[in-house]
Amino acid sequence: MRNITVSLSDEVYKQARIAAAESDLSMSGLVRELLVTKIKERAEFVRRKKLQDETIRSISSFRASDRLSRDEIHGR
């Protein structure tokens, strides 16, 4: 496991200590939890972006003229 040093303003440090205590975590535990969450969110974003790009590439053709009219949709 690696150690890091983080510089915080006094107010941020105070709020972080409170958040850690409310979560029954040490400051290290709070920072670790925040970083793990951020990394997981980024990985999920990358996964979804890749899926979006693959979906867009798989669409061979699209024409707005192929759409049904409002009357056709509602069976009028």
A tleap script that builds the chain and sets N, CA, C and O, in Angstrom:
source leaprc.protein.ff14SB
mol = sequence {
  NMET ARG ASN ILE THR VAL SER LEU SER ASP
  GLU VAL TYR LYS GLN ALA ARG ILE ALA ALA
  ALA GLU SER ASP LEU SER MET SER GLY LEU
  VAL ARG GLU LEU LEU VAL THR LYS ILE LYS
  GLU ARG ALA GLU PHE VAL ARG ARG LYS LYS
  LEU GLN ASP GLU THR ILE ARG SER ILE SER
  SER PHE ARG ALA SER ASP ARG LEU SER ARG
  ASP GLU ILE HIE GLY CARG
}
set mol.1.N position { 0.841 -1.170 0.000 }
set mol.1.CA position { 0.000 0.000 0.000 }
set mol.1.C position { 0.893 1.242 0.000 }
set mol.1.O position { 1.944 1.256 0.642 }
set mol.2.N position { 0.475 2.276 -0.717 }
set mol.2.CA position { 1.243 3.515 -0.829 }
set mol.2.C position { 0.669 4.582 0.089 }
set mol.2.O position { -0.532 4.597 0.361 }
set mol.3.N position { 1.522 5.463 0.559 }
set mol.3.CA position { 1.102 6.623 1.332 }
set mol.3.C position { 1.160 7.851 0.444 }
set mol.3.O position { 2.042 7.972 -0.406 }
set mol.4.N position { 0.212 8.768 0.646 }
set mol.4.CA position { 0.227 10.030 -0.082 }
set mol.4.C position { 0.069 11.167 0.915 }
set mol.4.O position { -0.428 10.972 2.025 }
set mol.5.N position { 0.491 12.336 0.513 }
set mol.5.CA position { 0.309 13.534 1.323 }
set mol.5.C position { -0.625 14.461 0.571 }
set mol.5.O position { -0.440 14.716 -0.619 }
set mol.6.N position { -1.629 14.965 1.274 }
set mol.6.CA position { -2.609 15.857 0.664 }
set mol.6.C position { -2.661 17.135 1.478 }
set mol.6.O position { -2.750 17.095 2.705 }
set mol.7.N position { -2.605 18.256 0.801 }
set mol.7.CA position { -2.722 19.551 1.482 }
set mol.7.C position { -4.151 20.058 1.330 }
set mol.7.O position { -4.704 20.080 0.230 }
set mol.8.N position { -4.736 20.465 2.449 }
set mol.8.CA position { -6.115 20.964 2.461 }
set mol.8.C position { -6.170 22.262 3.232 }
set mol.8.O position { -5.366 22.506 4.131 }
set mol.9.N position { -7.131 23.090 2.866 }
set mol.9.CA position { -7.360 24.281 3.675 }
set mol.9.C position { -7.908 23.829 5.033 }
set mol.9.O position { -8.413 22.715 5.167 }
set mol.10.N position { -7.804 24.687 6.016 }
set mol.10.CA position { -8.292 24.343 7.354 }
set mol.10.C position { -9.770 23.983 7.337 }
set mol.10.O position { -10.191 23.045 8.014 }
set mol.11.N position { -10.557 24.724 6.567 }
set mol.11.CA position { -12.005 24.473 6.522 }
set mol.11.C position { -12.312 23.125 5.870 }
set mol.11.O position { -13.152 22.373 6.363 }
set mol.12.N position { -11.642 22.824 4.780 }
set mol.12.CA position { -11.864 21.536 4.112 }
set mol.12.C position { -11.434 20.403 5.036 }
set mol.12.O position { -12.120 19.384 5.127 }
set mol.13.N position { -10.322 20.567 5.713 }
set mol.13.CA position { -9.842 19.546 6.645 }
set mol.13.C position { -10.874 19.316 7.750 }
set mol.13.O position { -11.177 18.176 8.100 }
set mol.14.N position { -11.400 20.392 8.285 }
set mol.14.CA position { -12.399 20.287 9.353 }
set mol.14.C position { -13.641 19.532 8.863 }
set mol.14.O position { -14.140 18.634 9.542 }
set mol.15.N position { -14.127 19.905 7.686 }
set mol.15.CA position { -15.311 19.239 7.133 }
set mol.15.C position { -15.027 17.769 6.803 }
set mol.15.O position { -15.892 16.909 6.972 }
set mol.16.N position { -13.829 17.495 6.339 }
set mol.16.CA position { -13.454 16.108 6.042 }
set mol.16.C position { -13.400 15.275 7.318 }
set mol.16.O position { -13.850 14.129 7.332 }
set mol.17.N position { -12.855 15.842 8.383 }
set mol.17.CA position { -12.812 15.126 9.673 }
set mol.17.C position { -14.219 14.802 10.144 }
set mol.17.O position { -14.476 13.704 10.637 }
set mol.18.N position { -15.128 15.756 9.993 }
set mol.18.CA position { -16.523 15.534 10.386 }
set mol.18.C position { -17.146 14.432 9.536 }
set mol.18.O position { -17.802 13.532 10.061 }
set mol.19.N position { -16.939 14.505 8.207 }
set mol.19.CA position { -17.495 13.495 7.300 }
set mol.19.C position { -16.935 12.113 7.619 }
set mol.19.O position { -17.666 11.122 7.597 }
set mol.20.N position { -15.649 12.049 7.913 }
set mol.20.CA position { -15.027 10.763 8.256 }
set mol.20.C position { -15.632 10.212 9.540 }
set mol.20.O position { -15.970 9.031 9.615 }
set mol.21.N position { -15.768 11.060 10.540 }
set mol.21.CA position { -16.324 10.616 11.818 }
set mol.21.C position { -17.767 10.149 11.646 }
set mol.21.O position { -18.164 9.136 12.223 }
set mol.22.N position { -18.549 10.876 10.862 }
set mol.22.CA position { -19.950 10.488 10.630 }
set mol.22.C position { -20.054 9.162 9.894 }
set mol.22.O position { -21.036 8.437 10.051 }
set mol.23.N position { -19.055 8.845 9.099 }
set mol.23.CA position { -19.040 7.587 8.346 }
set mol.23.C position { -18.280 6.495 9.077 }
set mol.23.O position { -18.092 5.398 8.552 }
set mol.24.N position { -17.840 6.805 10.302 }
set mol.24.CA position { -17.063 5.870 11.114 }
set mol.24.C position { -15.802 5.423 10.361 }
set mol.24.O position { -15.456 4.242 10.342 }
set mol.25.N position { -15.124 6.403 9.743 }
set mol.25.CA position { -13.906 6.143 8.996 }
set mol.25.C position { -12.783 7.029 9.516 }
set mol.25.O position { -13.025 8.081 10.107 }
set mol.26.N position { -11.568 6.591 9.288 }
set mol.26.CA position { -10.420 7.457 9.510 }
set mol.26.C position { -10.335 8.414 8.321 }
set mol.26.O position { -11.043 8.245 7.329 }
set mol.27.N position { -9.473 9.410 8.426 }
set mol.27.CA position { -9.268 10.300 7.273 }
set mol.27.C position { -8.737 9.503 6.098 }
set mol.27.O position { -9.162 9.717 4.963 }
set mol.28.N position { -7.811 8.584 6.353 }
set mol.28.CA position { -7.281 7.744 5.274 }
set mol.28.C position { -8.391 6.909 4.651 }
set mol.28.O position { -8.458 6.763 3.431 }
set mol.29.N position { -9.256 6.365 5.489 }
set mol.29.CA position { -10.374 5.562 4.994 }
set mol.29.C position { -11.329 6.377 4.148 }
set mol.29.O position { -11.825 5.902 3.127 }
set mol.30.N position { -11.587 7.612 4.575 }
set mol.30.CA position { -12.469 8.494 3.813 }
set mol.30.C position { -11.866 8.818 2.451 }
set mol.30.O position { -12.550 8.730 1.432 }
set mol.31.N position { -10.591 9.190 2.430 }
set mol.31.CA position { -9.922 9.511 1.168 }
set mol.31.C position { -9.880 8.279 0.272 }
set mol.31.O position { -10.130 8.377 -0.929 }
set mol.32.N position { -9.565 7.119 0.849 }
set mol.32.CA position { -9.524 5.878 0.070 }
set mol.32.C position { -10.901 5.602 -0.551 }
set mol.32.O position { -10.998 5.277 -1.734 }
set mol.33.N position { -11.961 5.734 0.253 }
set mol.33.CA position { -13.316 5.484 -0.224 }
set mol.33.C position { -13.688 6.454 -1.349 }
set mol.33.O position { -14.279 6.046 -2.349 }
set mol.34.N position { -13.348 7.718 -1.190 }
set mol.34.CA position { -13.640 8.711 -2.225 }
set mol.34.C position { -12.895 8.412 -3.517 }
set mol.34.O position { -13.462 8.514 -4.605 }
set mol.35.N position { -11.628 8.045 -3.398 }
set mol.35.CA position { -10.836 7.741 -4.592 }
set mol.35.C position { -11.338 6.489 -5.296 }
set mol.35.O position { -11.433 6.465 -6.523 }
set mol.36.N position { -11.658 5.456 -4.537 }
set mol.36.CA position { -12.177 4.217 -5.133 }
set mol.36.C position { -13.489 4.498 -5.861 }
set mol.36.O position { -13.705 4.009 -6.970 }
set mol.37.N position { -14.361 5.283 -5.238 }
set mol.37.CA position { -15.630 5.638 -5.867 }
set mol.37.C position { -15.405 6.405 -7.158 }
set mol.37.O position { -16.043 6.122 -8.172 }
set mol.38.N position { -14.503 7.372 -7.123 }
set mol.38.CA position { -14.207 8.179 -8.310 }
set mol.38.C position { -13.646 7.314 -9.434 }
set mol.38.O position { -14.022 7.483 -10.593 }
set mol.39.N position { -12.758 6.398 -9.102 }
set mol.39.CA position { -12.161 5.509 -10.103 }
set mol.39.C position { -13.221 4.595 -10.715 }
set mol.39.O position { -13.220 4.370 -11.926 }
set mol.40.N position { -14.124 4.067 -9.887 }
set mol.40.CA position { -15.199 3.210 -10.405 }
set mol.40.C position { -16.131 4.008 -11.317 }
set mol.40.O position { -16.554 3.512 -12.361 }
set mol.41.N position { -16.451 5.250 -10.921 }
set mol.41.CA position { -17.314 6.084 -11.754 }
set mol.41.C position { -16.654 6.367 -13.100 }
set mol.41.O position { -17.318 6.352 -14.136 }
set mol.42.N position { -15.357 6.623 -13.086 }
set mol.42.CA position { -14.641 6.896 -14.335 }
set mol.42.C position { -14.632 5.660 -15.227 }
set mol.42.O position { -14.838 5.763 -16.436 }
set mol.43.N position { -14.395 4.500 -14.636 }
set mol.43.CA position { -14.393 3.253 -15.402 }
set mol.43.C position { -15.765 3.012 -16.022 }
set mol.43.O position { -15.853 2.577 -17.170 }
set mol.44.N position { -16.830 3.288 -15.285 }
set mol.44.CA position { -18.185 3.113 -15.806 }
set mol.44.C position { -18.452 4.106 -16.938 }
set mol.44.O position { -19.089 3.754 -17.931 }
set mol.45.N position { -17.973 5.339 -16.796 }
set mol.45.CA position { -18.121 6.329 -17.859 }
set mol.45.C position { -17.410 5.861 -19.124 }
set mol.45.O position { -17.973 5.936 -20.217 }
set mol.46.N position { -16.192 5.384 -18.984 }
set mol.46.CA position { -15.419 4.906 -20.133 }
set mol.46.C position { -16.136 3.728 -20.793 }
set mol.46.O position { -16.201 3.647 -22.020 }
set mol.47.N position { -16.674 2.817 -19.981 }
set mol.47.CA position { -17.406 1.663 -20.521 }
set mol.47.C position { -18.620 2.119 -21.323 }
set mol.47.O position { -18.862 1.633 -22.428 }
set mol.48.N position { -19.381 3.054 -20.759 }
set mol.48.CA position { -20.588 3.534 -21.448 }
set mol.48.C position { -20.239 4.331 -22.702 }
set mol.48.O position { -20.943 4.243 -23.708 }
set mol.49.N position { -19.170 5.101 -22.650 }
set mol.49.CA position { -18.737 5.868 -23.821 }
set mol.49.C position { -18.336 4.922 -24.946 }
set mol.49.O position { -18.664 5.156 -26.110 }
set mol.50.N position { -17.628 3.853 -24.595 }
set mol.50.CA position { -17.232 2.857 -25.592 }
set mol.50.C position { -18.472 2.205 -26.209 }
set mol.50.O position { -18.536 2.020 -27.424 }
set mol.51.N position { -19.450 1.860 -25.379 }
set mol.51.CA position { -20.690 1.268 -25.867 }
set mol.51.C position { -21.429 2.234 -26.788 }
set mol.51.O position { -21.962 1.830 -27.823 }
set mol.52.N position { -21.459 3.500 -26.411 }
set mol.52.CA position { -22.107 4.514 -27.246 }
set mol.52.C position { -21.413 4.610 -28.596 }
set mol.52.O position { -22.071 4.627 -29.636 }
set mol.53.N position { -20.104 4.673 -28.582 }
set mol.53.CA position { -19.353 4.775 -29.833 }
set mol.53.C position { -19.584 3.557 -30.718 }
set mol.53.O position { -19.736 3.692 -31.932 }
set mol.54.N position { -19.612 2.362 -30.118 }
set mol.54.CA position { -19.862 1.144 -30.886 }
set mol.54.C position { -21.265 1.156 -31.477 }
set mol.54.O position { -21.461 0.737 -32.618 }
set mol.55.N position { -22.232 1.627 -30.719 }
set mol.55.CA position { -23.613 1.688 -31.201 }
set mol.55.C position { -23.743 2.656 -32.368 }
set mol.55.O position { -24.390 2.358 -33.371 }
set mol.56.N position { -23.118 3.817 -32.220 }
set mol.56.CA position { -23.166 4.811 -33.295 }
set mol.56.C position { -22.511 4.264 -34.561 }
set mol.56.O position { -23.029 4.457 -35.660 }
set mol.57.N position { -21.370 3.578 -34.411 }
set mol.57.CA position { -20.687 2.997 -35.584 }
set mol.57.C position { -21.527 1.895 -36.234 }
set mol.57.O position { -21.427 1.672 -37.440 }
set mol.58.N position { -22.349 1.211 -35.449 }
set mol.58.CA position { -23.132 0.099 -36.000 }
set mol.58.C position { -24.352 0.553 -36.793 }
set mol.58.O position { -24.953 -0.244 -37.513 }
set mol.59.N position { -24.719 1.812 -36.668 }
set mol.59.CA position { -25.866 2.325 -37.419 }
set mol.59.C position { -25.403 2.606 -38.843 }
set mol.59.O position { -24.624 3.526 -39.094 }
set mol.60.N position { -25.901 1.792 -39.763 }
set mol.60.CA position { -25.420 1.910 -41.141 }
set mol.60.C position { -26.090 3.044 -41.889 }
set mol.60.O position { -25.456 3.712 -42.707 }
set mol.61.N position { -27.352 3.265 -41.620 }
set mol.61.CA position { -28.016 4.379 -42.303 }
set mol.61.C position { -29.196 4.848 -41.468 }
set mol.61.O position { -29.822 4.082 -40.736 }
set mol.62.N position { -29.465 6.103 -41.605 }
set mol.62.CA position { -30.595 6.703 -40.915 }
set mol.62.C position { -31.064 7.867 -41.753 }
set mol.62.O position { -30.275 8.724 -42.149 }
set mol.63.N position { -32.361 7.891 -42.020 }
set mol.63.CA position { -32.917 9.012 -42.766 }
set mol.63.C position { -34.137 9.510 -42.006 }
set mol.63.O position { -34.999 8.724 -41.612 }
set mol.64.N position { -34.202 10.784 -41.809 }
set mol.64.CA position { -35.344 11.374 -41.120 }
set mol.64.C position { -36.628 11.165 -41.913 }
set mol.64.O position { -37.716 11.143 -41.338 }
set mol.65.N position { -36.508 11.013 -43.231 }
set mol.65.CA position { -37.698 10.824 -44.072 }
set mol.65.C position { -38.352 9.468 -43.837 }
set mol.65.O position { -39.492 9.255 -44.249 }
set mol.66.N position { -37.638 8.537 -43.174 }
set mol.66.CA position { -38.199 7.222 -42.889 }
set mol.66.C position { -39.171 7.240 -41.710 }
set mol.66.O position { -39.831 6.240 -41.429 }
set mol.67.N position { -39.253 8.362 -41.035 }
set mol.67.CA position { -40.112 8.428 -39.856 }
set mol.67.C position { -41.581 8.388 -40.246 }
set mol.67.O position { -41.962 8.827 -41.331 }
set mol.68.N position { -42.400 7.855 -39.347 }
set mol.68.CA position { -43.840 7.865 -39.553 }
set mol.68.C position { -44.370 9.261 -39.253 }
set mol.68.O position { -43.820 9.990 -38.427 }
set mol.69.N position { -45.443 9.612 -39.936 }
set mol.69.CA position { -46.070 10.903 -39.640 }
set mol.69.C position { -46.835 10.775 -38.322 }
set mol.69.O position { -47.058 9.669 -37.827 }
set mol.70.N position { -47.225 11.891 -37.775 }
set mol.70.CA position { -47.989 11.892 -36.530 }
set mol.70.C position { -49.305 11.142 -36.709 }
set mol.70.O position { -49.712 10.388 -35.825 }
set mol.71.N position { -49.968 11.339 -37.834 }
set mol.71.CA position { -51.220 10.641 -38.098 }
set mol.71.C position { -51.012 9.145 -38.190 }
set mol.71.O position { -51.829 8.375 -37.683 }
set mol.72.N position { -49.920 8.713 -38.836 }
set mol.72.CA position { -49.628 7.281 -38.944 }
set mol.72.C position { -49.350 6.670 -37.582 }
set mol.72.O position { -49.771 5.546 -37.306 }
set mol.73.N position { -48.653 7.393 -36.738 }
set mol.73.CA position { -48.356 6.881 -35.408 }
set mol.73.C position { -49.630 6.660 -34.605 }
set mol.73.O position { -49.751 5.668 -33.887 }
set mol.74.N position { -50.570 7.576 -34.723 }
set mol.74.CA position { -51.789 7.507 -33.946 }
set mol.74.C position { -52.930 6.825 -34.697 }
set mol.74.O position { -54.068 6.832 -34.227 }
set mol.75.N position { -52.639 6.240 -35.853 }
set mol.75.CA position { -53.623 5.483 -36.608 }
set mol.75.C position { -54.784 6.324 -37.076 }
set mol.75.O position { -55.923 5.857 -37.085 }
set mol.76.N position { -54.523 7.536 -37.458 }
set mol.76.CA position { -55.614 8.431 -37.904 }
set mol.76.C position { -55.838 8.315 -39.385 }
set mol.76.O position { -56.711 8.990 -39.932 }
savepdb mol mol.pdb
quit
